[in-house]
XYZ file of C-alpha atoms in Angstrom:
450
model
C 77.862 103.105 73.820
C 74.354 102.777 75.252
C 74.472 98.983 74.851
C 77.936 98.879 76.426
C 76.757 100.976 79.369
C 73.741 98.670 79.762
C 76.052 95.627 79.763
C 78.346 97.235 82.350
C 75.363 98.119 84.531
C 74.431 94.429 84.719
C 77.245 94.079 87.243
C 79.947 91.464 87.624
C 77.605 88.692 88.788
C 75.768 88.787 85.434
C 78.628 89.865 83.172
C 80.980 87.129 84.358
C 78.698 84.149 83.534
C 78.058 85.539 80.046
C 81.760 86.184 79.438
C 82.793 82.797 80.873
C 80.204 81.069 78.645
C 81.428 82.863 75.509
C 85.111 82.281 76.270
C 84.476 78.615 77.083
C 82.797 78.147 73.683
C 85.670 79.917 71.914
C 88.154 77.693 73.738
C 86.360 74.564 72.547
C 84.081 73.555 75.431
C 80.729 71.948 74.681
C 77.764 74.367 75.007
C 76.230 72.496 77.962
C 79.506 72.401 79.861
C 80.218 76.049 79.018
C 76.756 77.116 80.215
C 77.068 75.205 83.495
C 80.560 76.628 84.044
C 79.410 80.216 83.531
C 76.342 79.706 85.721
C 78.407 78.162 88.526
C 80.848 81.084 88.414
C 77.953 83.546 88.562
C 76.358 81.778 91.522
C 79.723 81.533 93.273
C 80.268 85.248 92.721
C 76.837 86.051 94.155
C 77.604 83.855 97.160
C 80.938 85.578 97.620
C 79.269 88.985 97.451
C 76.731 87.865 100.040
C 79.538 86.933 102.419
C 81.365 90.205 101.705
C 78.031 91.956 102.270
C 77.781 90.239 105.661
C 81.268 91.482 106.477
C 80.356 94.998 105.333
C 77.053 95.027 107.225
C 78.756 93.880 110.431
C 81.995 95.876 110.204
C 80.402 99.051 108.842
C 78.274 99.844 111.915
C 81.114 98.667 114.201
C 83.518 101.047 112.479
C 81.024 103.906 112.757
C 80.497 103.090 116.435
C 84.267 103.044 116.948
C 84.488 106.468 115.297
C 81.759 107.827 117.572
C 83.198 106.063 120.628
C 86.617 107.663 120.229
C 85.343 110.988 118.876
C 87.209 110.811 115.543
C 86.725 113.924 113.406
C 87.660 113.722 109.714
C 85.928 115.602 106.908
C 86.496 113.362 103.830
C 84.294 110.266 103.790
C 85.420 106.956 102.292
C 82.416 106.089 100.099
C 83.690 102.599 99.189
C 84.522 100.770 95.975
C 80.913 100.353 94.708
C 80.637 104.138 94.568
C 84.116 104.427 93.015
C 83.166 101.888 90.321
C 79.874 103.676 89.624
C 81.698 107.000 89.300
C 84.344 105.442 87.033
C 81.798 103.905 84.663
C 79.407 106.850 84.964
C 80.783 108.689 81.931
C 81.429 107.871 78.247
C 85.168 108.000 79.004
C 84.886 105.359 81.718
C 82.752 103.034 79.589
C 85.546 102.916 76.995
C 87.796 101.082 79.469
C 86.155 97.707 78.728
C 86.501 97.731 74.902
C 90.006 99.156 75.260
C 90.899 96.399 77.721
C 89.506 93.640 75.496
C 91.258 95.055 72.414
C 94.580 95.363 74.268
C 94.233 91.792 75.567
C 93.589 90.382 72.084
C 96.527 92.282 70.581
C 98.970 91.386 73.380
C 97.958 87.719 73.274
C 98.277 87.702 69.498
C 101.848 89.049 69.503
C 102.864 87.051 72.578
C 103.330 89.976 74.970
C 101.016 88.581 77.647
C 99.944 85.163 78.857
C 96.863 86.525 80.621
C 93.436 85.970 79.090
C 91.403 88.344 81.225
C 87.777 87.307 81.644
C 87.312 89.719 84.566
C 86.443 92.588 82.225
C 84.133 94.305 84.716
C 87.163 95.166 86.847
C 88.573 97.392 84.136
C 86.788 100.030 86.214
C 90.086 100.439 88.076
C 91.621 101.710 84.829
C 88.540 103.846 84.152
C 89.005 105.304 87.632
C 92.487 106.702 86.956
C 91.415 107.892 83.503
C 88.462 109.750 85.035
C 90.729 111.431 87.597
C 93.172 112.525 84.888
C 90.293 113.963 82.869
C 89.013 115.800 85.952
C 92.541 117.164 86.431
C 93.453 118.143 82.855
C 90.234 118.204 80.826
C 92.237 116.378 78.135
C 90.169 113.447 76.813
C 93.065 112.011 74.785
C 95.431 112.026 77.766
C 92.770 110.332 79.886
C 92.389 107.588 77.254
C 96.177 107.111 77.153
C 96.174 106.798 80.956
C 93.536 104.050 80.765
C 95.570 102.170 78.129
C 98.824 102.384 80.102
C 97.014 101.239 83.251
C 95.621 98.275 81.294
C 99.166 97.363 80.176
C 100.300 97.481 83.807
C 97.645 95.048 85.032
C 98.564 92.580 82.278
C 102.228 92.844 83.274
C 101.339 92.231 86.925
C 99.015 89.386 85.943
C 101.844 87.630 84.093
C 104.289 88.073 86.981
C 101.817 87.055 89.687
C 100.692 83.738 88.234
C 103.510 81.596 89.647
C 103.056 83.067 93.149
C 99.306 82.465 92.996
C 99.717 78.847 91.918
C 102.384 78.148 94.543
C 100.527 79.695 97.494
C 96.821 79.504 96.653
C 97.059 76.378 94.496
C 95.145 77.952 91.579
C 96.755 76.511 88.464
C 96.740 78.739 85.354
C 94.826 81.452 87.247
C 96.034 84.990 87.827
C 94.608 88.224 89.230
C 95.117 91.277 86.973
C 93.151 93.269 89.535
C 93.723 97.008 89.760
C 93.317 97.228 93.543
C 95.050 93.995 94.577
C 97.966 93.458 92.192
C 99.886 96.694 93.019
C 100.441 95.606 96.633
C 102.420 92.609 95.356
C 105.226 94.938 94.237
C 105.187 96.623 97.656
C 105.414 93.276 99.462
C 108.624 92.227 97.679
C 110.961 94.817 99.308
C 109.178 94.360 102.652
C 109.805 90.629 102.509
C 113.460 91.228 101.632
C 113.739 93.467 104.706
C 111.908 91.048 107.016
C 114.189 88.210 105.915
C 117.197 90.207 107.143
C 115.935 91.082 110.639
C 117.524 88.635 113.124
C 114.953 86.749 115.149
C 112.014 88.195 113.240
C 113.027 86.279 110.110
C 112.569 83.002 112.025
C 109.088 83.876 113.261
C 106.439 81.653 111.673
C 102.894 82.978 111.874
C 100.898 81.331 109.120
C 97.444 79.896 109.963
C 98.741 76.305 110.073
C 101.560 77.150 112.512
C 99.272 79.261 114.687
C 96.652 76.511 114.864
C 99.323 73.932 115.724
C 100.621 76.058 118.607
C 97.321 77.454 119.866
C 95.019 74.508 119.261
C 91.387 75.475 118.830
C 92.214 79.165 119.362
C 94.386 79.027 116.255
C 91.498 77.824 114.093
C 90.654 80.488 111.498
C 86.947 80.568 112.404
C 87.711 80.881 116.123
C 90.273 83.595 115.341
C 87.539 85.442 113.442
C 85.291 85.220 116.496
C 88.056 86.527 118.787
C 88.916 89.421 116.460
C 85.202 90.257 116.242
C 85.074 90.433 120.053
C 88.005 92.878 120.128
C 86.477 95.094 117.427
C 83.120 95.053 119.242
C 84.743 96.108 122.522
C 86.618 98.952 120.758
C 83.298 100.022 119.239
C 81.772 100.266 122.727
C 79.184 97.572 122.021
C 77.215 95.905 124.795
C 77.648 92.172 125.463
C 74.855 91.126 123.096
C 76.210 93.246 120.213
C 79.780 92.041 120.790
C 78.648 88.411 120.627
C 76.606 89.017 117.469
C 79.559 90.712 115.751
C 81.935 87.932 116.816
C 79.708 85.201 115.349
C 79.298 87.203 112.134
C 83.067 87.606 111.671
C 83.493 83.907 112.464
C 80.864 83.100 109.833
C 82.763 85.150 107.256
C 85.946 83.202 108.033
C 84.114 79.903 107.501
C 81.884 80.793 104.539
C 84.319 82.788 102.388
C 86.577 79.817 101.467
C 83.501 77.752 100.548
C 82.245 80.405 98.142
C 85.716 80.574 96.597
C 85.646 76.786 96.154
C 82.356 77.152 94.270
C 83.883 79.756 91.997
C 86.848 77.489 91.318
C 84.467 74.639 90.467
C 83.025 76.798 87.706
C 86.412 78.005 86.500
C 88.138 74.625 86.352
C 86.572 73.533 83.010
C 87.467 76.893 81.454
C 91.031 76.670 82.723
C 91.314 73.137 81.352
C 89.879 74.187 77.973
C 92.276 77.142 77.844
C 95.226 74.847 78.512
C 94.199 72.502 75.700
C 93.550 75.435 73.347
C 97.016 76.870 73.903
C 98.773 73.507 73.598
C 97.180 72.940 70.197
C 97.697 76.403 68.736
C 100.659 77.809 70.672
C 102.952 74.929 71.672
C 105.288 75.832 74.504
C 103.169 78.729 75.796
C 101.176 78.919 79.009
C 97.889 80.767 79.293
C 96.586 82.254 82.531
C 92.903 82.974 83.086
C 92.622 86.473 84.578
C 90.066 86.503 87.375
C 88.838 88.746 90.185
C 91.126 88.570 93.229
C 87.978 87.720 95.222
C 89.148 84.135 94.693
C 91.992 84.772 97.135
C 90.281 86.752 99.902
C 88.814 83.623 101.492
C 92.225 82.364 102.580
C 92.520 82.313 106.396
C 95.775 84.308 106.347
C 94.160 87.062 104.255
C 91.023 87.302 106.388
C 92.851 87.100 109.721
C 95.330 89.835 108.779
C 92.541 91.992 107.331
C 90.391 91.854 110.452
C 93.387 92.928 112.544
C 94.158 95.782 110.126
C 90.595 97.196 110.337
C 90.961 98.897 113.776
C 94.594 99.751 112.941
C 93.365 101.610 109.839
C 90.911 103.678 111.869
C 93.537 104.684 114.421
C 96.045 105.497 111.670
C 93.465 107.744 110.035
C 93.104 109.741 113.245
C 96.713 109.975 114.329
C 98.428 110.536 110.962
C 98.987 114.303 110.630
C 97.514 115.729 107.442
C 95.118 112.859 106.706
C 91.506 113.935 106.152
C 89.948 110.620 105.054
C 87.669 108.734 107.415
C 87.841 105.033 106.416
C 84.352 103.617 106.259
C 82.930 102.168 103.024
C 86.034 100.162 102.165
C 86.968 98.813 105.590
C 85.436 95.475 104.617
C 87.390 95.587 101.351
C 90.799 95.602 103.043
C 91.260 91.895 102.131
C 91.377 92.960 98.469
C 94.152 95.464 99.195
C 96.468 92.945 100.882
C 95.522 89.553 99.375
C 98.475 89.580 96.957
C 100.911 90.539 99.683
C 100.145 87.275 101.461
C 101.729 84.923 98.852
C 104.983 86.924 99.042
C 104.979 86.550 102.847
C 104.081 82.842 102.480
C 100.979 83.315 104.620
C 102.792 84.956 107.526
C 100.076 86.973 109.281
C 102.465 89.142 111.325
C 104.420 90.204 108.238
C 101.166 90.900 106.408
C 99.764 93.036 109.245
C 102.953 95.117 109.531
C 103.429 95.648 105.792
C 99.685 96.083 105.210
C 99.445 98.736 107.930
C 102.344 100.721 106.443
C 100.807 100.315 102.977
C 97.458 101.683 104.159
C 99.106 104.496 106.137
C 100.717 105.767 102.927
C 97.471 105.044 101.093
C 95.513 107.340 103.396
C 97.734 110.217 102.302
C 97.170 109.291 98.652
C 93.398 109.121 99.244
C 93.546 112.550 100.900
C 95.625 113.995 98.040
C 93.279 112.657 95.374
C 89.999 113.506 97.143
C 89.402 116.853 95.322
C 89.722 115.117 91.929
C 87.628 112.187 93.148
C 84.918 114.619 94.209
C 85.048 116.428 90.837
C 84.791 113.101 88.977
C 81.779 112.162 91.121
C 80.044 115.434 90.255
C 80.786 114.886 86.535
C 79.221 111.398 86.753
C 76.127 112.833 88.518
C 76.883 110.772 91.600
C 74.667 111.555 94.595
C 77.091 112.595 97.340
C 74.347 113.325 99.854
C 75.502 115.845 102.437
C 79.202 115.136 101.823
C 81.300 117.897 100.292
C 84.482 115.827 100.005
C 84.712 112.112 99.221
C 87.398 109.520 98.548
C 87.864 105.734 98.786
C 90.502 103.268 99.927
C 89.786 101.243 96.768
C 91.276 102.690 94.545
C 92.016 106.025 96.152
C 94.668 104.627 98.505
C 96.486 102.492 95.910
C 99.948 103.724 94.852
C 99.139 103.304 91.154
C 96.482 106.015 91.516
C 99.147 108.438 92.694
C 101.504 107.513 89.838
C 98.855 107.704 87.099
C 97.575 111.077 88.309
C 100.883 112.672 89.334
C 102.684 111.945 86.031
C 100.096 113.689 83.812
C 99.859 116.523 86.336
C 103.594 117.220 86.242
C 104.749 115.932 82.831
C 101.496 115.728 80.846
C 101.708 113.372 77.814
C 105.441 112.794 78.221
C 105.137 111.349 81.694
C 102.381 108.849 80.998
C 103.881 107.981 77.599
C 107.265 107.176 79.135
C 105.604 105.030 81.803
C 103.778 103.164 79.039
C 107.068 102.411 77.272
C 108.615 101.146 80.532
C 105.664 98.816 81.158
C 105.774 97.627 77.545
C 109.469 96.872 78.081
C 108.495 94.843 81.152
C 105.987 92.827 79.113
C 108.642 92.140 76.461
C 111.138 91.009 79.093
C 108.697 88.747 80.977
C 107.165 87.133 77.895
C 109.978 87.188 75.315
C 113.441 87.649 76.814
C 113.102 85.793 80.136
C 111.652 82.567 78.603
C 114.551 82.448 76.112
C 117.044 82.872 78.961
C 115.381 80.039 80.873
C 115.503 77.750 77.818
C 119.172 78.616 77.263
C 120.020 77.946 80.918
C 118.129 74.655 80.820
C 119.973 73.563 77.666
C 123.330 74.454 79.227
C 122.398 72.447 82.327
C 121.561 69.383 80.217
C 124.810 69.730 78.281
């Protein structure tokens, strides 16, 4: 356990290269190629974190200034995902999420109930998060472990379902995102998209980055849009001219640099994806294998970043005007792209649809984050997390995600029965997606040929 905790504490930028290197060797890559692949992924991840850090460092003070400028008063602070991850992995229970996730992945792959080979093991913290909350609620270690396992099954199910959308929209072949904060919003986007498609006039409105740039010229360019959105946020924050201009250039820089860091990550992943494809073809003819990666690969898309920057001030105003909400969004404002990045493929890059659905999603999420804040605070105390002067804390990632509500509410109301039944339903989904549906497709194809 001490070694495992040490490995987890290395962080994703160190864990990922090691894991990529090991998986590449297992999949048949040459050691030199595997080493370079892992190193490139690690460097790309560091670069991506630097850009996200720039976004956080620029938006964080702007958000705080906006709060002060408008006199917002909320007593539960959003401490952000780094704190949530540290709290989740800060106990022996949380550290078990990684070996449980790896074991579940091996078993599911072996019996053909998933196509996702998840190398993003650090992000099992999302599953550790819900398990830690359930333990804080019930004090039942076994129930908390079951919650982690069921959550792991859910992210593999979502990873399998998401892959075709990710390839079609983002162009990432054999890549999927079994990410605990991002994948759940995909299921929310589906009914929204169905509704949008049936609203006369609105269903004809095209607002993807390409269409916007074509109609608006230079003002539709994603980098220029980032600059313009930065100007608006700076004005709302009450900044002077110099500060507004600095913020606008920083948001423009994020829009330009993020896709380039993602491209670097993909350069490192391509050999692994290719090796995985060859490995599966040799040993499992007829099966596809998806490499499970951090959804950070998708947040550099112009549609994701543009919609996210618009949603930032919307989130702050929602927090103030929604009756009953106590959470002040702060630490995770710059992480909003992760919450909506898997909505965007469903909306085919439509920024207006993403902003509307994303705003509703976060509005509901603020209530979930408020509801879960006492348990979040208890879990933080149990993990010896330094809360400073704050007496109540929460986070948008993962506190505002609907899966957090489900995984905490079921054990609270139905104990073992609730989470056990959910596990069986998800297992049924895995069987349908990976066993029943492929057979139906083969049968339909054969009938078509006949």
